Amino acid sequence: YAERLLAFTMPIVSEAAFQQKRNNDREPFGDGPYKLVSWEPNQKLTLARRPGTSAAEFPFAKVVFRVIPDNNVRFLAGTRGELDEFRVTRDQRSVAEKTPEFLEHNRLVEAPQFLTVMVVWNCRHPLLADKRVRQALAVAWPRADTAKRLYPPNGASLVSGPYPAGAEENAPDVAVPREDLAEAARLLDAAGLTKGPDGFRRRGRQRASFEMLFPASYPIYANISQILKQAYEKVGVDLQLRSLDWAAYADRFQAGEFDACPYANTFMPPNLDQYPFFHSSQMPPNGQDAGFYRSAEADRAMEAARRETDSKRRLELYRQVHRVLAADPPADFLWSVGQYWGISKSLAAVEISPVGLFHFLPGPLGWKPLAAPAR
């Protein structure tokens, strides 16, 4: 496995020590500068600096992760100065910029994210099993205009395949799908879906309809779902929307119990191997191919890419994976986009990188109090 060396950037423990621990998930251990002190499910996790660790290098004696799933509750807590770092949604950005209390305690930071936003299709669905239908849906809506509307003021970086925007693994000869209602109609006609007097297509008596799940806690996904519903209707496809709380959404997605879902695939850079997400051996419950995508050509390309140890040849194989997944799409690959964060003005040395706020070293381990003693 060509990317195996990337695993050795993680802290390690001996096999003997690992086998002695029976509850590794709830009582994790390792050789990092902090250790888990307490875990209150759905409330908070508390870490403490490990004895013998340099207070000069790691000045915070304690780190507390608070679980606040509600966006508004989290934003208000951060605005009051009760949090040192917290996510700010797109809807909250403009409010934050105009709120004196927020600006008194925090600064607003936009960080890139090493991810690809997509709409994952369940290829077991009778309608979505047809490649031509998936291709038609990809050209049935104006993604460039949509990105500008949903992600003000900077928009989003469109992608044509599974890799984040700007990654060299993107095949330069694959174009981003553009809205083409005539082409969408041609593909749907070829798939045997005929428009009826009500404007919706049918194959025999079966109406061209499927359901999209989206998490209620992510307003941007609700907006995307509404836009797609209106766009699909123009080409005769009925999209039913269902909002779920995050836990229910995550369970349904991981089990592959959905027709379509908006989703952000986040990568641990620089590993962009698509095998865990789209190889046919990785269908639930074995892996993360939640849409039950199966393509012999894609399987061969992904297998070859992960075996190749020469970086230049592996890059071209990754680009071939891109070409295959763009031609026979398991998902509608949308864009990469940054994330806003509220960062307490009491923190110093908070930096970002091209891959975000956390996916690089030292990342948060390099943060320090601005001008206060260790706490």
XYZ file of C-alpha atoms in Angstrom:
375
model
C 0.000 0.000 0.000
C 1.814 3.079 -1.300
C 0.370 5.471 1.295
C 1.300 3.292 4.271
C 4.233 5.516 5.224
C 1.761 8.308 5.986
C 0.471 6.240 8.909
C 3.782 6.668 10.718
C 3.178 10.351 11.351
C 0.829 9.270 14.167
C 1.881 8.738 17.804
C 2.445 5.037 18.454
C 2.285 2.578 21.331
C 3.719 -0.901 21.612
C 1.634 -3.899 20.596
C 1.967 -5.342 24.102
C 0.686 -2.176 25.755
C -2.186 -1.903 23.298
C -3.308 -5.475 23.948
C -3.367 -4.864 27.698
C -6.012 -2.157 27.295
C -9.517 -3.556 26.880
C -11.342 -0.256 26.369
C -9.135 1.615 23.936
C -11.980 3.707 22.504
C -13.091 5.116 25.871
C -9.697 5.059 27.583
C -7.254 6.107 24.875
C -3.570 6.251 25.673
C -0.394 7.198 23.864
C 2.773 9.245 24.088
C 1.405 12.704 23.209
C 1.807 15.826 25.380
C -1.770 15.551 26.735
C -3.739 12.708 28.284
C -7.481 12.176 28.691
C -8.665 13.030 32.209
C -12.432 12.762 31.857
C -15.112 12.073 29.254
C -18.686 13.175 29.868
C -20.685 11.816 26.911
C -22.408 14.538 24.900
C -21.006 17.171 27.282
C -17.237 17.551 27.250
C -13.817 15.929 27.145
C -11.011 17.178 29.361
C -7.317 16.723 28.637
C -4.431 17.497 30.991
C -0.796 18.134 30.204
C 1.153 14.960 30.837
C 3.578 15.058 33.792
C 7.089 15.756 32.609
C 5.914 17.593 29.497
C 7.447 21.020 28.985
C 5.118 23.822 30.131
C 7.121 26.234 27.989
C 6.452 24.196 24.857
C 2.850 23.287 25.793
C 1.680 26.161 28.016
C -1.934 25.085 28.555
C -2.212 22.835 31.602
C -5.730 21.806 30.585
C -7.714 21.615 27.341
C -11.496 21.197 27.374
C -13.523 20.187 24.317
C -17.178 21.148 24.800
C -19.875 19.358 22.813
C -22.319 22.039 21.552
C -24.145 20.636 18.513
C -26.575 23.554 18.152
C -25.064 26.242 15.926
C -26.846 29.136 17.631
C -26.004 28.003 21.166
C -22.363 27.586 20.180
C -22.226 31.000 18.488
C -23.737 32.771 21.513
C -21.299 31.055 23.878
C -18.393 32.093 21.678
C -19.708 35.630 21.358
C -19.776 35.932 25.170
C -16.143 34.824 25.345
C -16.888 31.413 26.846
C -15.024 29.563 24.063
C -11.511 30.031 22.717
C -12.164 28.436 19.331
C -15.466 27.644 17.606
C -16.944 27.199 14.154
C -18.908 30.101 12.651
C -21.427 29.238 9.951
C -21.856 31.259 6.755
C -25.118 32.656 8.057
C -23.403 33.791 11.252
C -20.401 35.429 9.581
C -22.080 38.737 8.770
C -23.620 38.860 12.272
C -20.204 38.283 13.844
C -18.658 41.123 11.844
C -21.291 43.556 13.179
C -21.546 42.407 16.805
C -19.421 44.446 19.257
C -19.425 41.691 21.892
C -18.149 39.116 19.386
C -15.427 41.476 18.173
C -14.449 42.342 21.747
C -13.596 38.726 22.526
C -12.751 37.179 19.149
C -11.292 37.584 15.726
C -12.912 35.989 12.688
C -10.624 33.688 10.708
C -11.321 31.968 7.385
C -9.350 28.764 6.899
C -9.218 26.484 3.851
C -10.565 22.973 4.221
C -9.006 19.930 2.585
C -12.332 18.488 1.485
C -14.741 17.922 -1.373
C -18.431 18.748 -0.978
C -20.624 16.368 -2.965
C -24.070 14.869 -3.302
C -23.668 11.114 -2.876
C -26.070 8.982 -4.916
C -27.195 5.543 -3.806
C -26.563 3.401 -6.857
C -28.950 0.710 -5.599
C -31.898 3.028 -6.243
C -33.699 1.974 -9.462
C -33.479 5.500 -10.881
C -29.933 6.360 -9.785
C -28.535 2.983 -10.828
C -28.513 4.309 -14.402
C -25.321 6.235 -15.130
C -27.172 8.426 -17.640
C -29.540 9.668 -14.928
C -26.645 10.614 -12.660
C -24.939 12.386 -15.549
C -28.170 14.243 -16.355
C -28.627 15.454 -12.787
C -25.080 16.826 -12.768
C -25.865 19.177 -15.678
C -29.385 20.080 -14.527
C -28.424 22.998 -12.281
C -26.190 26.140 -12.324
C -23.431 25.207 -9.877
C -21.234 28.262 -10.444
C -24.062 30.699 -9.698
C -25.177 28.540 -6.787
C -21.701 28.603 -5.221
C -21.658 32.403 -5.383
C -25.077 32.615 -3.728
C -24.380 30.087 -0.979
C -20.851 31.123 -0.031
C -20.627 34.909 0.033
C -18.492 36.871 -0.307
C -15.788 34.667 -1.838
C -17.830 31.831 -3.337
C -16.435 28.313 -3.558
C -13.860 26.561 -5.741
C -15.655 24.211 -8.134
C -14.340 20.678 -8.653
C -14.874 18.141 -11.417
C -14.118 15.029 -9.411
C -13.381 13.584 -5.988
C -10.278 15.591 -5.084
C -10.206 18.977 -3.308
C -9.776 22.037 -5.509
C -6.150 22.816 -6.239
C -4.849 19.301 -5.544
C -2.434 18.128 -8.214
C -4.307 14.811 -8.381
C -7.086 16.561 -10.329
C -6.944 15.548 -14.006
C -6.494 18.826 -15.937
C -8.495 17.542 -18.929
C -11.714 16.957 -16.944
C -14.063 19.947 -16.998
C -16.498 21.018 -14.299
C -20.078 20.117 -15.344
C -22.017 23.114 -16.654
C -25.766 23.611 -16.679
C -27.176 22.185 -19.909
C -30.878 21.421 -19.685
C -31.010 20.139 -23.262
C -28.256 17.613 -22.520
C -29.996 16.611 -19.283
C -33.216 15.988 -21.227
C -31.355 13.956 -23.875
C -29.748 11.731 -21.228
C -33.036 11.196 -19.393
C -34.770 10.358 -22.671
C -32.013 7.846 -23.438
C -32.577 6.302 -20.008
C -36.190 5.602 -20.974
C -37.722 8.306 -18.786
C -40.614 9.989 -20.582
C -42.215 13.257 -19.484
C -45.885 13.047 -18.583
C -48.612 15.729 -18.612
C -47.728 16.674 -15.014
C -44.182 17.580 -16.108
C -42.535 14.639 -14.327
C -40.827 11.753 -16.054
C -41.759 8.108 -15.752
C -40.412 4.749 -16.778
C -43.583 2.779 -17.282
C -45.694 3.591 -14.243
C -42.717 4.411 -12.037
C -42.311 8.131 -11.437
C -38.783 9.577 -11.578
C -38.530 10.401 -7.891
C -36.089 9.930 -5.046
C -35.426 11.315 -1.559
C -32.569 13.472 -0.302
C -31.622 13.417 3.368
C -29.805 16.367 4.907
C -28.726 17.265 8.468
C -30.846 19.963 10.110
C -27.803 21.395 11.903
C -26.171 22.437 8.598
C -28.244 25.224 6.989
C -26.011 25.206 3.915
C -27.060 21.614 3.144
C -30.722 22.574 3.500
C -30.141 25.380 0.982
C -28.347 23.086 -1.465
C -31.178 20.560 -1.195
C -33.829 23.176 -1.946
C -31.896 24.471 -4.955
C -31.498 20.973 -6.366
C -35.182 20.192 -5.816
C -36.191 23.194 -7.925
C -33.588 22.466 -10.602
C -34.430 18.767 -10.951
C -38.116 19.594 -11.303
C -37.313 21.579 -14.462
C -36.023 18.406 -16.128
C -38.888 16.268 -14.827
C -37.334 14.629 -11.763
C -39.097 14.798 -8.392
C -36.792 15.291 -5.397
C -38.298 14.717 -1.945
C -36.455 16.345 0.982
C -36.125 15.023 4.528
C -34.341 16.800 7.374
C -32.812 14.711 10.174
C -30.854 15.483 13.318
C -27.135 14.882 12.914
C -27.001 11.550 14.749
C -29.826 10.049 12.681
C -28.377 11.466 9.476
C -24.911 10.067 10.203
C -26.319 6.628 11.051
C -28.404 6.503 7.860
C -25.501 7.687 5.725
C -22.960 5.240 7.111
C -25.395 2.349 6.646
C -26.200 3.414 3.073
C -29.873 3.859 3.957
C -30.624 6.835 1.724
C -31.305 7.753 -1.906
C -29.096 10.861 -1.962
C -27.205 12.873 0.655
C -25.101 16.040 0.639
C -21.775 15.223 2.225
C -18.279 16.659 2.707
C -15.452 14.175 2.278
C -12.563 15.435 4.411
C -9.073 14.097 3.757
C -6.019 13.780 5.960
C -3.421 15.418 3.730
C -1.635 14.451 1.675
C -3.490 11.120 1.372
C -6.167 11.363 -1.357
C -6.731 7.641 -1.907
C -10.339 7.130 -3.087
C -10.352 3.373 -2.423
C -12.105 3.594 1.003
C -14.943 5.645 -0.478
C -15.687 4.187 -3.913
C -14.126 0.715 -4.267
C -16.799 -1.977 -4.544
C -15.272 -3.944 -1.652
C -15.967 -1.016 0.676
C -19.777 -1.083 0.592
C -21.470 -1.016 4.036
C -20.842 -2.571 6.457
C -17.295 -3.161 5.189
C -16.299 0.429 4.444
C -17.300 3.930 3.417
C -18.732 3.314 -0.065
C -22.094 4.404 1.343
C -23.653 4.822 -2.112
C -22.960 1.184 -3.065
C -21.042 2.308 -6.136
C -19.627 -0.488 -8.267
C -17.384 -0.061 -11.302
C -14.842 -2.638 -12.447
C -12.889 0.076 -14.269
C -12.816 2.316 -11.200
C -11.800 -0.638 -8.992
C -8.838 -1.425 -11.251
C -7.708 2.199 -11.332
C -7.909 2.604 -7.544
C -6.122 -0.701 -6.916
C -3.298 0.261 -9.273
C -2.941 3.713 -7.691
C -2.621 2.425 -4.144
C -0.028 -0.192 -5.199
C 2.220 2.240 -7.072
C 5.166 3.420 -4.970
C 6.653 5.762 -7.577
C 5.131 9.170 -6.801
C 5.047 10.405 -10.410
C 3.370 7.259 -11.738
C 0.987 7.234 -8.774
C -0.016 10.821 -9.554
C -1.037 9.864 -13.077
C -2.969 6.874 -11.740
C -4.820 9.127 -9.314
C -5.707 11.349 -12.254
C -7.036 8.304 -14.078
C -9.225 7.552 -11.057
C -10.534 11.108 -11.408
C -11.364 10.572 -15.080
C -13.229 7.323 -14.411
C -15.245 8.737 -11.498
C -16.137 11.836 -13.520
C -17.374 9.759 -16.477
C -19.329 7.278 -14.322
C -20.073 9.452 -11.290
C -20.865 7.920 -7.892
C -21.687 11.443 -6.699
C -22.189 14.955 -7.964
C -18.853 16.498 -6.974
C -19.511 20.150 -6.137
C -16.709 22.254 -4.660
C -14.168 22.946 -1.967
C -14.814 25.803 0.425
C -13.256 27.485 3.436
C -14.601 27.516 6.992
C -14.969 30.496 9.320
C -13.798 30.232 12.924
C -14.115 32.445 15.952
C -10.699 32.588 17.628
C -10.296 34.160 21.056
C -8.104 37.249 21.153
C -6.440 35.671 24.198
C -4.746 33.121 21.920
C -1.469 33.756 20.126
C 0.367 31.840 17.381
C -2.873 30.753 15.704
C -1.910 30.094 12.090
C -3.584 28.586 9.055
C -2.178 26.608 6.158
C -3.417 25.640 2.683
C -5.033 22.589 4.288
C -6.814 24.390 7.103
C -6.673 25.239 10.780
C -5.881 21.763 12.112
C -4.442 19.485 9.403
C -0.823 20.521 9.836
C 1.820 20.597 12.558
C 2.115 22.065 15.090
C -1.458 23.331 14.522
C -3.256 23.872 17.849
C -0.291 22.383 19.724
C 1.537 25.578 18.770
C -1.099 27.901 20.237
C -0.123 29.971 23.283
C -1.788 32.416 25.658
C -1.287 35.965 24.449
C 0.000 37.549 27.619
C -1.236 35.487 30.501
C 0.272 32.750 32.685
C -0.357 29.114 31.810
C -3.777 27.924 32.806
